[in-house]
PDB file of C-alpha atoms and ligand atoms in Angstrom:
ATOM      1  CA  UNK A   1     111.791  75.633  67.958  1.00  0.00           C
ATOM      2  CA  UNK A   2     108.840  74.691  70.135  1.00  0.00           C
ATOM      3  CA  UNK A   3     106.821  77.498  68.565  1.00  0.00           C
ATOM      4  CA  UNK A   4     107.829  76.584  65.004  1.00  0.00           C
ATOM      5  CA  UNK A   5     107.022  72.929  65.495  1.00  0.00           C
ATOM      6  CA  UNK A   6     103.738  73.523  67.322  1.00  0.00           C
ATOM      7  CA  UNK A   7     104.962  71.581  70.319  1.00  0.00           C
ATOM      8  CA  UNK A   8     103.284  73.751  72.916  1.00  0.00           C
ATOM      9  CA  UNK A   9     100.002  72.433  74.235  1.00  0.00           C
ATOM     10  CA  UNK A  10      97.541  73.481  76.897  1.00  0.00           C
ATOM     11  CA  UNK A  11      96.144  71.356  79.669  1.00  0.00           C
ATOM     12  CA  UNK A  12      93.360  72.357  82.043  1.00  0.00           C
ATOM     13  CA  UNK A  13      92.827  71.745  85.738  1.00  0.00           C
ATOM     14  CA  UNK A  14      89.295  72.037  87.188  1.00  0.00           C
ATOM     15  CA  UNK A  15      88.661  74.532  90.000  1.00  0.00           C
ATOM     16  CA  UNK A  16      85.990  72.961  92.160  1.00  0.00           C
ATOM     17  CA  UNK A  17      83.346  74.230  94.612  1.00  0.00           C
ATOM     18  CA  UNK A  18      84.499  72.478  97.790  1.00  0.00           C
ATOM     19  CA  UNK A  19      80.932  72.083  99.117  1.00  0.00           C
ATOM     20  CA  UNK A  20      78.987  70.912  96.071  1.00  0.00           C
ATOM     21  CA  UNK A  21      82.034  69.376  94.321  1.00  0.00           C
ATOM     22  CA  UNK A  22      80.896  71.013  91.074  1.00  0.00           C
ATOM     23  CA  UNK A  23      83.423  72.423  88.629  1.00  0.00           C
ATOM     24  CA  UNK A  24      83.362  76.232  88.584  1.00  0.00           C
ATOM     25  CA  UNK A  25      86.500  77.141  86.673  1.00  0.00           C
ATOM     26  CA  UNK A  26      89.494  75.709  84.870  1.00  0.00           C
ATOM     27  CA  UNK A  27      93.108  76.857  84.991  1.00  0.00           C
ATOM     28  CA  UNK A  28      95.027  76.693  81.707  1.00  0.00           C
ATOM     29  CA  UNK A  29      98.600  75.403  82.095  1.00  0.00           C
ATOM     30  CA  UNK A  30     101.202  75.231  79.334  1.00  0.00           C
ATOM     31  CA  UNK A  31     103.164  72.113  78.396  1.00  0.00           C
ATOM     32  CA  UNK A  32     106.016  71.612  75.953  1.00  0.00           C
ATOM     33  CA  UNK A  33     105.540  68.150  74.514  1.00  0.00           C
ATOM     34  CA  UNK A  34     108.635  67.046  72.620  1.00  0.00           C
ATOM     35  CA  UNK A  35     108.469  64.517  69.767  1.00  0.00           C
ATOM     36  CA  UNK A  36     110.295  61.902  71.878  1.00  0.00           C
ATOM     37  CA  UNK A  37     107.450  62.021  74.384  1.00  0.00           C
ATOM     38  CA  UNK A  38     109.329  64.126  76.927  1.00  0.00           C
ATOM     39  CA  UNK A  39     107.097  66.793  78.506  1.00  0.00           C
ATOM     40  CA  UNK A  40     108.896  69.864  79.802  1.00  0.00           C
ATOM     41  CA  UNK A  41     107.089  71.687  82.634  1.00  0.00           C
ATOM     42  CA  UNK A  42     106.407  75.421  82.343  1.00  0.00           C
ATOM     43  CA  UNK A  43     108.725  76.422  85.173  1.00  0.00           C
ATOM     44  CA  UNK A  44     111.641  75.220  83.012  1.00  0.00           C
ATOM     45  CA  UNK A  45     110.786  76.959  79.747  1.00  0.00           C
ATOM     46  CA  UNK A  46     108.831  80.082  80.734  1.00  0.00           C
ATOM     47  CA  UNK A  47     111.921  81.516  82.439  1.00  0.00           C
ATOM     48  CA  UNK A  48     113.941  80.885  79.257  1.00  0.00           C
ATOM     49  CA  UNK A  49     111.169  82.415  77.167  1.00  0.00           C
ATOM     50  CA  UNK A  50     111.257  85.507  79.379  1.00  0.00           C
ATOM     51  CA  UNK A  51     115.040  85.812  79.043  1.00  0.00           C
ATOM     52  CA  UNK A  52     114.954  85.440  75.259  1.00  0.00           C
ATOM     53  CA  UNK A  53     112.027  87.812  74.796  1.00  0.00           C
ATOM     54  CA  UNK A  54     109.811  85.055  73.376  1.00  0.00           C
ATOM     55  CA  UNK A  55     107.389  84.974  76.265  1.00  0.00           C
ATOM     56  CA  UNK A  56     104.929  87.385  74.692  1.00  0.00           C
ATOM     57  CA  UNK A  57     104.519  85.283  71.523  1.00  0.00           C
ATOM     58  CA  UNK A  58     104.310  82.132  73.548  1.00  0.00           C
ATOM     59  CA  UNK A  59     101.727  83.552  75.924  1.00  0.00           C
ATOM     60  CA  UNK A  60      99.618  84.996  73.135  1.00  0.00           C
ATOM     61  CA  UNK A  61      99.466  81.549  71.628  1.00  0.00           C
ATOM     62  CA  UNK A  62      98.417  80.034  74.955  1.00  0.00           C
ATOM     63  CA  UNK A  63      95.767  82.656  75.677  1.00  0.00           C
ATOM     64  CA  UNK A  64      94.288  82.477  72.160  1.00  0.00           C
ATOM     65  CA  UNK A  65      94.095  78.679  72.305  1.00  0.00           C
ATOM     66  CA  UNK A  66      92.539  78.754  75.792  1.00  0.00           C
ATOM     67  CA  UNK A  67      89.958  81.354  74.692  1.00  0.00           C
ATOM     68  CA  UNK A  68      89.029  79.191  71.688  1.00  0.00           C
ATOM     69  CA  UNK A  69      88.657  76.088  73.858  1.00  0.00           C
ATOM     70  CA  UNK A  70      86.534  77.990  76.390  1.00  0.00           C
ATOM     71  CA  UNK A  71      84.277  79.476  73.703  1.00  0.00           C
ATOM     72  CA  UNK A  72      83.896  75.981  72.199  1.00  0.00           C
ATOM     73  CA  UNK A  73      82.758  74.480  75.528  1.00  0.00           C
ATOM     74  CA  UNK A  74      80.209  77.227  76.093  1.00  0.00           C
ATOM     75  CA  UNK A  75      78.866  76.806  72.567  1.00  0.00           C
ATOM     76  CA  UNK A  76      78.610  73.054  72.886  1.00  0.00           C
ATOM     77  CA  UNK A  77      77.082  72.817  76.370  1.00  0.00           C
ATOM     78  CA  UNK A  78      75.350  76.183  76.781  1.00  0.00           C
ATOM     79  CA  UNK A  79      77.223  76.625  80.040  1.00  0.00           C
ATOM     80  CA  UNK A  80      80.799  76.219  81.168  1.00  0.00           C
ATOM     81  CA  UNK A  81      83.548  77.110  83.614  1.00  0.00           C
ATOM     82  CA  UNK A  82      85.442  80.354  83.936  1.00  0.00           C
ATOM     83  CA  UNK A  83      88.959  80.277  82.559  1.00  0.00           C
ATOM     84  CA  UNK A  84      91.996  81.213  84.656  1.00  0.00           C
ATOM     85  CA  UNK A  85      95.159  82.068  82.717  1.00  0.00           C
ATOM     86  CA  UNK A  86      98.583  82.740  84.230  1.00  0.00           C
ATOM     87  CA  UNK A  87     100.207  86.032  83.342  1.00  0.00           C
ATOM     88  CA  UNK A  88     103.978  86.425  83.681  1.00  0.00           C
ATOM     89  CA  UNK A  89     105.830  89.602  84.606  1.00  0.00           C
ATOM     90  CA  UNK A  90     107.079  90.068  81.053  1.00  0.00           C
ATOM     91  CA  UNK A  91     103.529  89.966  79.668  1.00  0.00           C
ATOM     92  CA  UNK A  92     102.356  92.410  82.261  1.00  0.00           C
ATOM     93  CA  UNK A  93     105.089  94.875  81.279  1.00  0.00           C
ATOM     94  CA  UNK A  94     104.279  94.567  77.560  1.00  0.00           C
ATOM     95  CA  UNK A  95     102.479  97.768  76.397  1.00  0.00           C
ATOM     96  CA  UNK A  96     100.321  95.779  73.917  1.00  0.00           C
ATOM     97  CA  UNK A  97      99.148  93.444  76.666  1.00  0.00           C
ATOM     98  CA  UNK A  98      95.777  95.015  77.524  1.00  0.00           C
ATOM     99  CA  UNK A  99      94.601  95.948  74.002  1.00  0.00           C
ATOM    100  CA  UNK A 100      95.637  92.565  72.597  1.00  0.00           C
ATOM    101  CA  UNK A 101      93.868  90.748  75.400  1.00  0.00           C
ATOM    102  CA  UNK A 102      90.710  92.728  74.741  1.00  0.00           C
ATOM    103  CA  UNK A 103      90.914  92.001  71.008  1.00  0.00           C
ATOM    104  CA  UNK A 104      91.345  88.283  71.649  1.00  0.00           C
ATOM    105  CA  UNK A 105      88.323  88.273  73.971  1.00  0.00           C
ATOM    106  CA  UNK A 106      86.206  89.877  71.282  1.00  0.00           C
ATOM    107  CA  UNK A 107      87.501  87.546  68.563  1.00  0.00           C
ATOM    108  CA  UNK A 108      86.605  84.514  70.666  1.00  0.00           C
ATOM    109  CA  UNK A 109      83.197  86.012  71.530  1.00  0.00           C
ATOM    110  CA  UNK A 110      83.804  85.784  75.278  1.00  0.00           C
ATOM    111  CA  UNK A 111      82.560  87.999  78.083  1.00  0.00           C
ATOM    112  CA  UNK A 112      85.330  89.492  80.231  1.00  0.00           C
ATOM    113  CA  UNK A 113      83.855  87.969  83.404  1.00  0.00           C
ATOM    114  CA  UNK A 114      84.482  84.502  81.960  1.00  0.00           C
ATOM    115  CA  UNK A 115      88.219  85.090  82.283  1.00  0.00           C
ATOM    116  CA  UNK A 116      90.398  85.332  85.388  1.00  0.00           C
ATOM    117  CA  UNK A 117      93.997  86.526  85.226  1.00  0.00           C
ATOM    118  CA  UNK A 118      96.416  84.940  87.709  1.00  0.00           C
ATOM    119  CA  UNK A 119      99.270  87.174  88.748  1.00  0.00           C
ATOM    120  CA  UNK A 120     101.866  86.424  91.416  1.00  0.00           C
ATOM    121  CA  UNK A 121     102.604  88.789  94.263  1.00  0.00           C
ATOM    122  CA  UNK A 122     106.074  89.736  93.040  1.00  0.00           C
ATOM    123  CA  UNK A 123     104.660  90.828  89.675  1.00  0.00           C
ATOM    124  CA  UNK A 124     102.049  92.962  91.442  1.00  0.00           C
ATOM    125  CA  UNK A 125     104.636  94.606  93.654  1.00  0.00           C
ATOM    126  CA  UNK A 126     107.288  95.080  90.944  1.00  0.00           C
ATOM    127  CA  UNK A 127     106.276  98.469  89.687  1.00  0.00           C
ATOM    128  CA  UNK A 128     103.450  99.768  91.801  1.00  0.00           C
ATOM    129  CA  UNK A 129     102.622 102.898  89.852  1.00  0.00           C
ATOM    130  CA  UNK A 130     102.609 101.300  86.399  1.00  0.00           C
ATOM    131  CA  UNK A 131     100.965  98.100  87.543  1.00  0.00           C
ATOM    132  CA  UNK A 132      98.236 100.021  89.263  1.00  0.00           C
ATOM    133  CA  UNK A 133      97.315 101.610  85.923  1.00  0.00           C
ATOM    134  CA  UNK A 134      97.312  98.235  84.134  1.00  0.00           C
ATOM    135  CA  UNK A 135      95.231  96.636  86.890  1.00  0.00           C
ATOM    136  CA  UNK A 136      92.702  99.446  86.701  1.00  0.00           C
ATOM    137  CA  UNK A 137      92.396  98.994  82.927  1.00  0.00           C
ATOM    138  CA  UNK A 138      91.838  95.251  83.338  1.00  0.00           C
ATOM    139  CA  UNK A 139      89.292  95.897  86.072  1.00  0.00           C
ATOM    140  CA  UNK A 140      87.487  98.401  83.865  1.00  0.00           C
ATOM    141  CA  UNK A 141      87.241  95.823  81.082  1.00  0.00           C
ATOM    142  CA  UNK A 142      85.688  93.478  83.656  1.00  0.00           C
ATOM    143  CA  UNK A 143      88.409  90.828  83.938  1.00  0.00           C
ATOM    144  CA  UNK A 144      88.836  89.239  87.372  1.00  0.00           C
ATOM    145  CA  UNK A 145      92.248  89.449  89.006  1.00  0.00           C
ATOM    146  CA  UNK A 146      93.617  86.582  91.068  1.00  0.00           C
ATOM    147  CA  UNK A 147      96.669  86.750  93.336  1.00  0.00           C
ATOM    148  CA  UNK A 148      98.464  83.448  92.656  1.00  0.00           C
ATOM    149  CA  UNK A 149     100.738  81.641  95.149  1.00  0.00           C
ATOM    150  CA  UNK A 150      99.495  83.831  98.002  1.00  0.00           C
ATOM    151  CA  UNK A 151     101.525  83.612 101.186  1.00  0.00           C
ATOM    152  CA  UNK A 152     104.973  82.853  99.806  1.00  0.00           C
ATOM    153  CA  UNK A 153     105.833  86.311  98.438  1.00  0.00           C
ATOM    154  CA  UNK A 154     105.191  89.676 100.016  1.00  0.00           C
ATOM    155  CA  UNK A 155     101.656  88.881 101.203  1.00  0.00           C
ATOM    156  CA  UNK A 156     101.038  92.596 101.374  1.00  0.00           C
ATOM    157  CA  UNK A 157      97.690  93.526 102.887  1.00  0.00           C
ATOM    158  CA  UNK A 158      97.986  96.985 101.328  1.00  0.00           C
ATOM    159  CA  UNK A 159      97.711  95.799  97.722  1.00  0.00           C
ATOM    160  CA  UNK A 160      94.919  93.409  98.548  1.00  0.00           C
ATOM    161  CA  UNK A 161      93.034  96.307 100.051  1.00  0.00           C
ATOM    162  CA  UNK A 162      93.853  98.863  97.364  1.00  0.00           C
ATOM    163  CA  UNK A 163      94.136  96.864  94.146  1.00  0.00           C
ATOM    164  CA  UNK A 164      91.070  95.601  92.274  1.00  0.00           C
ATOM    165  CA  UNK A 165      91.742  91.983  93.260  1.00  0.00           C
ATOM    166  CA  UNK A 166      88.824  89.516  93.317  1.00  0.00           C
ATOM    167  CA  UNK A 167      90.434  86.250  94.432  1.00  0.00           C
ATOM    168  CA  UNK A 168      93.299  84.949  96.556  1.00  0.00           C
ATOM    169  CA  UNK A 169      94.900  81.633  95.682  1.00  0.00           C
ATOM    170  CA  UNK A 170      96.504  79.933  98.685  1.00  0.00           C
ATOM    171  CA  UNK A 171      99.901  78.529  97.717  1.00  0.00           C
ATOM    172  CA  UNK A 172     100.082  74.755  97.628  1.00  0.00           C
ATOM    173  CA  UNK A 173     103.008  74.871 100.058  1.00  0.00           C
ATOM    174  CA  UNK A 174     100.536  75.516 102.896  1.00  0.00           C
ATOM    175  CA  UNK A 175      98.152  72.785 101.761  1.00  0.00           C
ATOM    176  CA  UNK A 176     100.753  70.018 101.327  1.00  0.00           C
ATOM    177  CA  UNK A 177     101.102  69.091 105.037  1.00  0.00           C
ATOM    178  CA  UNK A 178      97.752  70.437 106.169  1.00  0.00           C
ATOM    179  CA  UNK A 179      96.797  67.128 107.809  1.00  0.00           C
ATOM    180  CA  UNK A 180      99.733  67.196 110.221  1.00  0.00           C
ATOM    181  CA  UNK A 181     101.293  70.660 110.403  1.00  0.00           C
ATOM    182  CA  UNK A 182      99.669  72.951 112.953  1.00  0.00           C
ATOM    183  CA  UNK A 183     101.392  76.028 111.564  1.00  0.00           C
ATOM    184  CA  UNK A 184     100.033  75.332 108.079  1.00  0.00           C
ATOM    185  CA  UNK A 185      96.594  74.831 109.615  1.00  0.00           C
ATOM    186  CA  UNK A 186      96.803  78.197 111.387  1.00  0.00           C
ATOM    187  CA  UNK A 187      98.120  80.019 108.306  1.00  0.00           C
ATOM    188  CA  UNK A 188      95.554  78.503 105.947  1.00  0.00           C
ATOM    189  CA  UNK A 189      92.651  79.160 108.309  1.00  0.00           C
ATOM    190  CA  UNK A 190      93.801  82.753 108.778  1.00  0.00           C
ATOM    191  CA  UNK A 191      94.120  83.385 105.019  1.00  0.00           C
ATOM    192  CA  UNK A 192      90.582  81.984 104.518  1.00  0.00           C
ATOM    193  CA  UNK A 193      89.189  84.244 107.260  1.00  0.00           C
ATOM    194  CA  UNK A 194      91.023  87.306 105.977  1.00  0.00           C
ATOM    195  CA  UNK A 195      89.936  86.681 102.419  1.00  0.00           C
ATOM    196  CA  UNK A 196      86.262  86.193 103.238  1.00  0.00           C
ATOM    197  CA  UNK A 197      86.230  89.198 105.610  1.00  0.00           C
ATOM    198  CA  UNK A 198      87.527  91.288 102.699  1.00  0.00           C
ATOM    199  CA  UNK A 199      84.749  89.805 100.493  1.00  0.00           C
ATOM    200  CA  UNK A 200      87.302  88.098  98.267  1.00  0.00           C
ATOM    201  CA  UNK A 201      87.041  84.620  96.815  1.00  0.00           C
ATOM    202  CA  UNK A 202      89.557  81.983  97.937  1.00  0.00           C
ATOM    203  CA  UNK A 203      91.007  79.069  95.978  1.00  0.00           C
ATOM    204  CA  UNK A 204      93.250  76.473  97.654  1.00  0.00           C
ATOM    205  CA  UNK A 205      95.875  74.858  95.413  1.00  0.00           C
ATOM    206  CA  UNK A 206      97.381  71.385  95.584  1.00  0.00           C
ATOM    207  CA  UNK A 207      94.556  69.420  97.257  1.00  0.00           C
ATOM    208  CA  UNK A 208      95.660  65.779  96.987  1.00  0.00           C
ATOM    209  CA  UNK A 209      93.964  64.002  99.901  1.00  0.00           C
ATOM    210  CA  UNK A 210      90.429  63.932 101.320  1.00  0.00           C
ATOM    211  CA  UNK A 211      91.746  65.084 104.723  1.00  0.00           C
ATOM    212  CA  UNK A 212      93.065  68.296 103.149  1.00  0.00           C
ATOM    213  CA  UNK A 213      89.668  68.880 101.554  1.00  0.00           C
ATOM    214  CA  UNK A 214      87.979  68.282 104.887  1.00  0.00           C
ATOM    215  CA  UNK A 215      90.226  70.784 106.690  1.00  0.00           C
ATOM    216  CA  UNK A 216      89.705  73.440 103.998  1.00  0.00           C
ATOM    217  CA  UNK A 217      85.948  72.999 104.125  1.00  0.00           C
ATOM    218  CA  UNK A 218      86.030  73.449 107.898  1.00  0.00           C
ATOM    219  CA  UNK A 219      87.899  76.756 107.366  1.00  0.00           C
ATOM    220  CA  UNK A 220      85.162  77.884 104.981  1.00  0.00           C
ATOM    221  CA  UNK A 221      87.421  77.831 101.919  1.00  0.00           C
ATOM    222  CA  UNK A 222      84.964  77.957  98.999  1.00  0.00           C
ATOM    223  CA  UNK A 223      87.083  76.715  96.084  1.00  0.00           C
ATOM    224  CA  UNK A 224      90.026  74.448  95.372  1.00  0.00           C
ATOM    225  CA  UNK A 225      91.979  72.448  92.844  1.00  0.00           C
ATOM    226  CA  UNK A 226      94.417  69.570  92.967  1.00  0.00           C
ATOM    227  CA  UNK A 227      95.103  65.961  92.075  1.00  0.00           C
ATOM    228  CA  UNK A 228      92.259  64.775  94.371  1.00  0.00           C
ATOM    229  CA  UNK A 229      89.920  66.196  91.751  1.00  0.00           C
ATOM    230  CA  UNK A 230      91.956  66.022  88.554  1.00  0.00           C
ATOM    231  CA  UNK A 231      95.485  66.727  87.432  1.00  0.00           C
ATOM    232  CA  UNK A 232      95.804  69.160  84.554  1.00  0.00           C
ATOM    233  CA  UNK A 233      94.382  67.284  81.551  1.00  0.00           C
ATOM    234  CA  UNK A 234      93.565  67.778  77.889  1.00  0.00           C
ATOM    235  CA  UNK A 235      90.406  69.625  76.747  1.00  0.00           C
ATOM    236  CA  UNK A 236      88.485  66.365  76.265  1.00  0.00           C
ATOM    237  CA  UNK A 237      88.643  65.718  80.018  1.00  0.00           C
ATOM    238  CA  UNK A 238      86.890  69.058  80.576  1.00  0.00           C
ATOM    239  CA  UNK A 239      84.232  68.156  77.983  1.00  0.00           C
ATOM    240  CA  UNK A 240      83.591  64.902  79.875  1.00  0.00           C
ATOM    241  CA  UNK A 241      83.008  66.868  83.084  1.00  0.00           C
ATOM    242  CA  UNK A 242      80.686  69.287  81.294  1.00  0.00           C
ATOM    243  CA  UNK A 243      78.801  66.287  79.921  1.00  0.00           C
ATOM    244  CA  UNK A 244      78.054  65.385  83.548  1.00  0.00           C
ATOM    245  CA  UNK A 245      80.870  62.977  84.391  1.00  0.00           C
ATOM    246  CA  UNK A 246      83.268  64.534  86.902  1.00  0.00           C
ATOM    247  CA  UNK A 247      85.750  61.747  87.743  1.00  0.00           C
ATOM    248  CA  UNK A 248      86.337  62.849  91.342  1.00  0.00           C
ATOM    249  CA  UNK A 249      82.939  62.360  92.983  1.00  0.00           C
ATOM    250  CA  UNK A 250      83.819  59.051  94.647  1.00  0.00           C
ATOM    251  CA  UNK A 251      87.342  60.063  95.691  1.00  0.00           C
ATOM    252  CA  UNK A 252      86.238  63.373  97.158  1.00  0.00           C
ATOM    253  CA  UNK A 253      82.879  62.289  98.573  1.00  0.00           C
ATOM    254  CA  UNK A 254      84.669  60.614 101.498  1.00  0.00           C
ATOM    255  CA  UNK A 255      85.319  64.028 102.953  1.00  0.00           C
ATOM    256  CA  UNK A 256      81.818  65.353 102.346  1.00  0.00           C
ATOM    257  CA  UNK A 257      80.088  62.825 104.642  1.00  0.00           C
TER     258      UNK A 257
HETATM  259  P1  C2E X   1     100.611  77.858  89.196  1.00  0.00           P
HETATM  260  O1  C2E X   1      99.838  78.824  88.394  1.00  0.00           O
HETATM  261  O2  C2E X   1     100.680  78.096  90.666  1.00  0.00           O
HETATM  262  O3  C2E X   1     100.001  76.435  88.863  1.00  0.00           O
HETATM  263  C1  C2E X   1      99.818  75.398  89.795  1.00  0.00           C
HETATM  264  C2  C2E X   1     100.786  74.269  89.564  1.00  0.00           C
HETATM  265  O4  C2E X   1     100.506  73.229  90.507  1.00  0.00           O
HETATM  266  C3  C2E X   1     100.672  73.577  88.202  1.00  0.00           C
HETATM  267  O5  C2E X   1     101.990  73.186  87.838  1.00  0.00           O
HETATM  268  C4  C2E X   1      99.810  72.365  88.490  1.00  0.00           C
HETATM  269  O6  C2E X   1      99.975  71.312  87.569  1.00  0.00           O
HETATM  270  C5  C2E X   1     100.333  71.992  89.853  1.00  0.00           C
HETATM  271  N1  C2E X   1      99.360  71.210  90.619  1.00  0.00           N
HETATM  272  C6  C2E X   1      98.025  71.168  90.496  1.00  0.00           C
HETATM  273  N2  C2E X   1      97.453  70.362  91.411  1.00  0.00           N
HETATM  274  C7  C2E X   1      98.463  69.871  92.155  1.00  0.00           C
HETATM  275  C8  C2E X   1      98.503  68.973  93.276  1.00  0.00           C
HETATM  276  O7  C2E X   1      97.496  68.468  93.772  1.00  0.00           O
HETATM  277  N3  C2E X   1      99.736  68.711  93.796  1.00  0.00           N
HETATM  278  C9  C2E X   1     100.879  69.261  93.288  1.00  0.00           C
HETATM  279  N4  C2E X   1     102.036  68.945  93.866  1.00  0.00           N
HETATM  280  N5  C2E X   1     100.873  70.110  92.234  1.00  0.00           N
HETATM  281  C10 C2E X   1      99.674  70.419  91.675  1.00  0.00           C
HETATM  282  P2  C2E X   1     102.557  73.459  86.365  1.00  0.00           P
HETATM  283  O8  C2E X   1     101.515  73.163  85.339  1.00  0.00           O
HETATM  284  O9  C2E X   1     103.865  72.727  86.278  1.00  0.00           O
HETATM  285  O10 C2E X   1     102.801  74.998  86.332  1.00  0.00           O
HETATM  286  C11 C2E X   1     103.795  75.622  87.115  1.00  0.00           C
HETATM  287  C12 C2E X   1     103.744  77.129  87.004  1.00  0.00           C
HETATM  288  O11 C2E X   1     104.083  77.583  85.696  1.00  0.00           O
HETATM  289  C13 C2E X   1     102.348  77.698  87.272  1.00  0.00           C
HETATM  290  O12 C2E X   1     102.131  77.782  88.664  1.00  0.00           O
HETATM  291  C14 C2E X   1     102.444  79.045  86.577  1.00  0.00           C
HETATM  292  O13 C2E X   1     103.065  79.993  87.423  1.00  0.00           O
HETATM  293  C15 C2E X   1     103.382  78.769  85.419  1.00  0.00           C
HETATM  294  N6  C2E X   1     102.582  78.620  84.171  1.00  0.00           N
HETATM  295  C16 C2E X   1     101.909  77.550  83.713  1.00  0.00           C
HETATM  296  N7  C2E X   1     101.283  77.805  82.539  1.00  0.00           N
HETATM  297  C17 C2E X   1     101.575  79.100  82.240  1.00  0.00           C
HETATM  298  C18 C2E X   1     101.220  79.990  81.152  1.00  0.00           C
HETATM  299  O14 C2E X   1     100.476  79.658  80.215  1.00  0.00           O
HETATM  300  N8  C2E X   1     101.716  81.274  81.195  1.00  0.00           N
HETATM  301  C19 C2E X   1     102.499  81.685  82.233  1.00  0.00           C
HETATM  302  N9  C2E X   1     102.939  82.955  82.220  1.00  0.00           N
HETATM  303  N10 C2E X   1     102.836  80.904  83.282  1.00  0.00           N
HETATM  304  C20 C2E X   1     102.389  79.617  83.287  1.00  0.00           C
HETATM  305 MG1   MG X   2      98.152  79.779  88.511  1.00  0.00          MG
HETATM  306 MG1   MG X   3      99.939  78.821  92.212  1.00  0.00          MG
END
């Protein structure tokens, strides 16, 4: 029904350089906006879409829309962020996944390095032999691979070492109590050190307070996203930022002093 009625929309959350506070990327996140104004979060409907076999159609729609938005921003401003899209297990298992993705990139006129694919640890681990082949194809095309929600799944060092992964995304569960929880501080600092020693990029999720930003900067975490900067918002909010008006400078500058 959501597909028929065009009720699925995309919102974008900036991924910010924690030192310069400049936007580097955006993550596309799906929303189901019902006519009565109710917005259903993706965790509630993506699982259903996977179970009913609709997830591929739904994801194609999301990726195509996100590619169009991204291409539009680059055309309009001559520069722009990279785009991170979330890929579910069902998409990853779909044989048409890689060729369709490549076709959509070409249709939108995007370079592969403008797009990052976020995959959770359990999806990576699910079927090592098959996934390895898919990851290698994606890497060959030039798409960046991001391990999403790092630290709450298997946190396997072997796949980080052996798979063509470019970025680790620290799960927001470790960032939430970063101001007060010594264990979270130790875990987050260690993930940042590990990631940079392996020459990977690191993104921290769920930054809500200046103190969290301050801690992450002191650990050398290069990138982050969260409500401190901007909650996931419509494409016009991203255009505003590209036009030179990031809304977070005052809120986040406290920590930069
Ligand atoms: P995720 O990829 O880990 O996305 C991060 C989630 O954290 C998003 O929730 C985002 O809105 C939320 N978030 C961002 N900043 C903050 C913050 O400062 N504090 C807190 N508490 N939360 C923050 P959202 O949009 O509800 O998405 C939930 C999950 O649904 C995503 O987790 C992703 O796994 C999945 N998802 C979203 N869009 C898509 C999609 O297009 N395709 C697929 N396959 N999965 C998607
Ligand atoms: Mg994600
Ligand atoms: Mg995540």
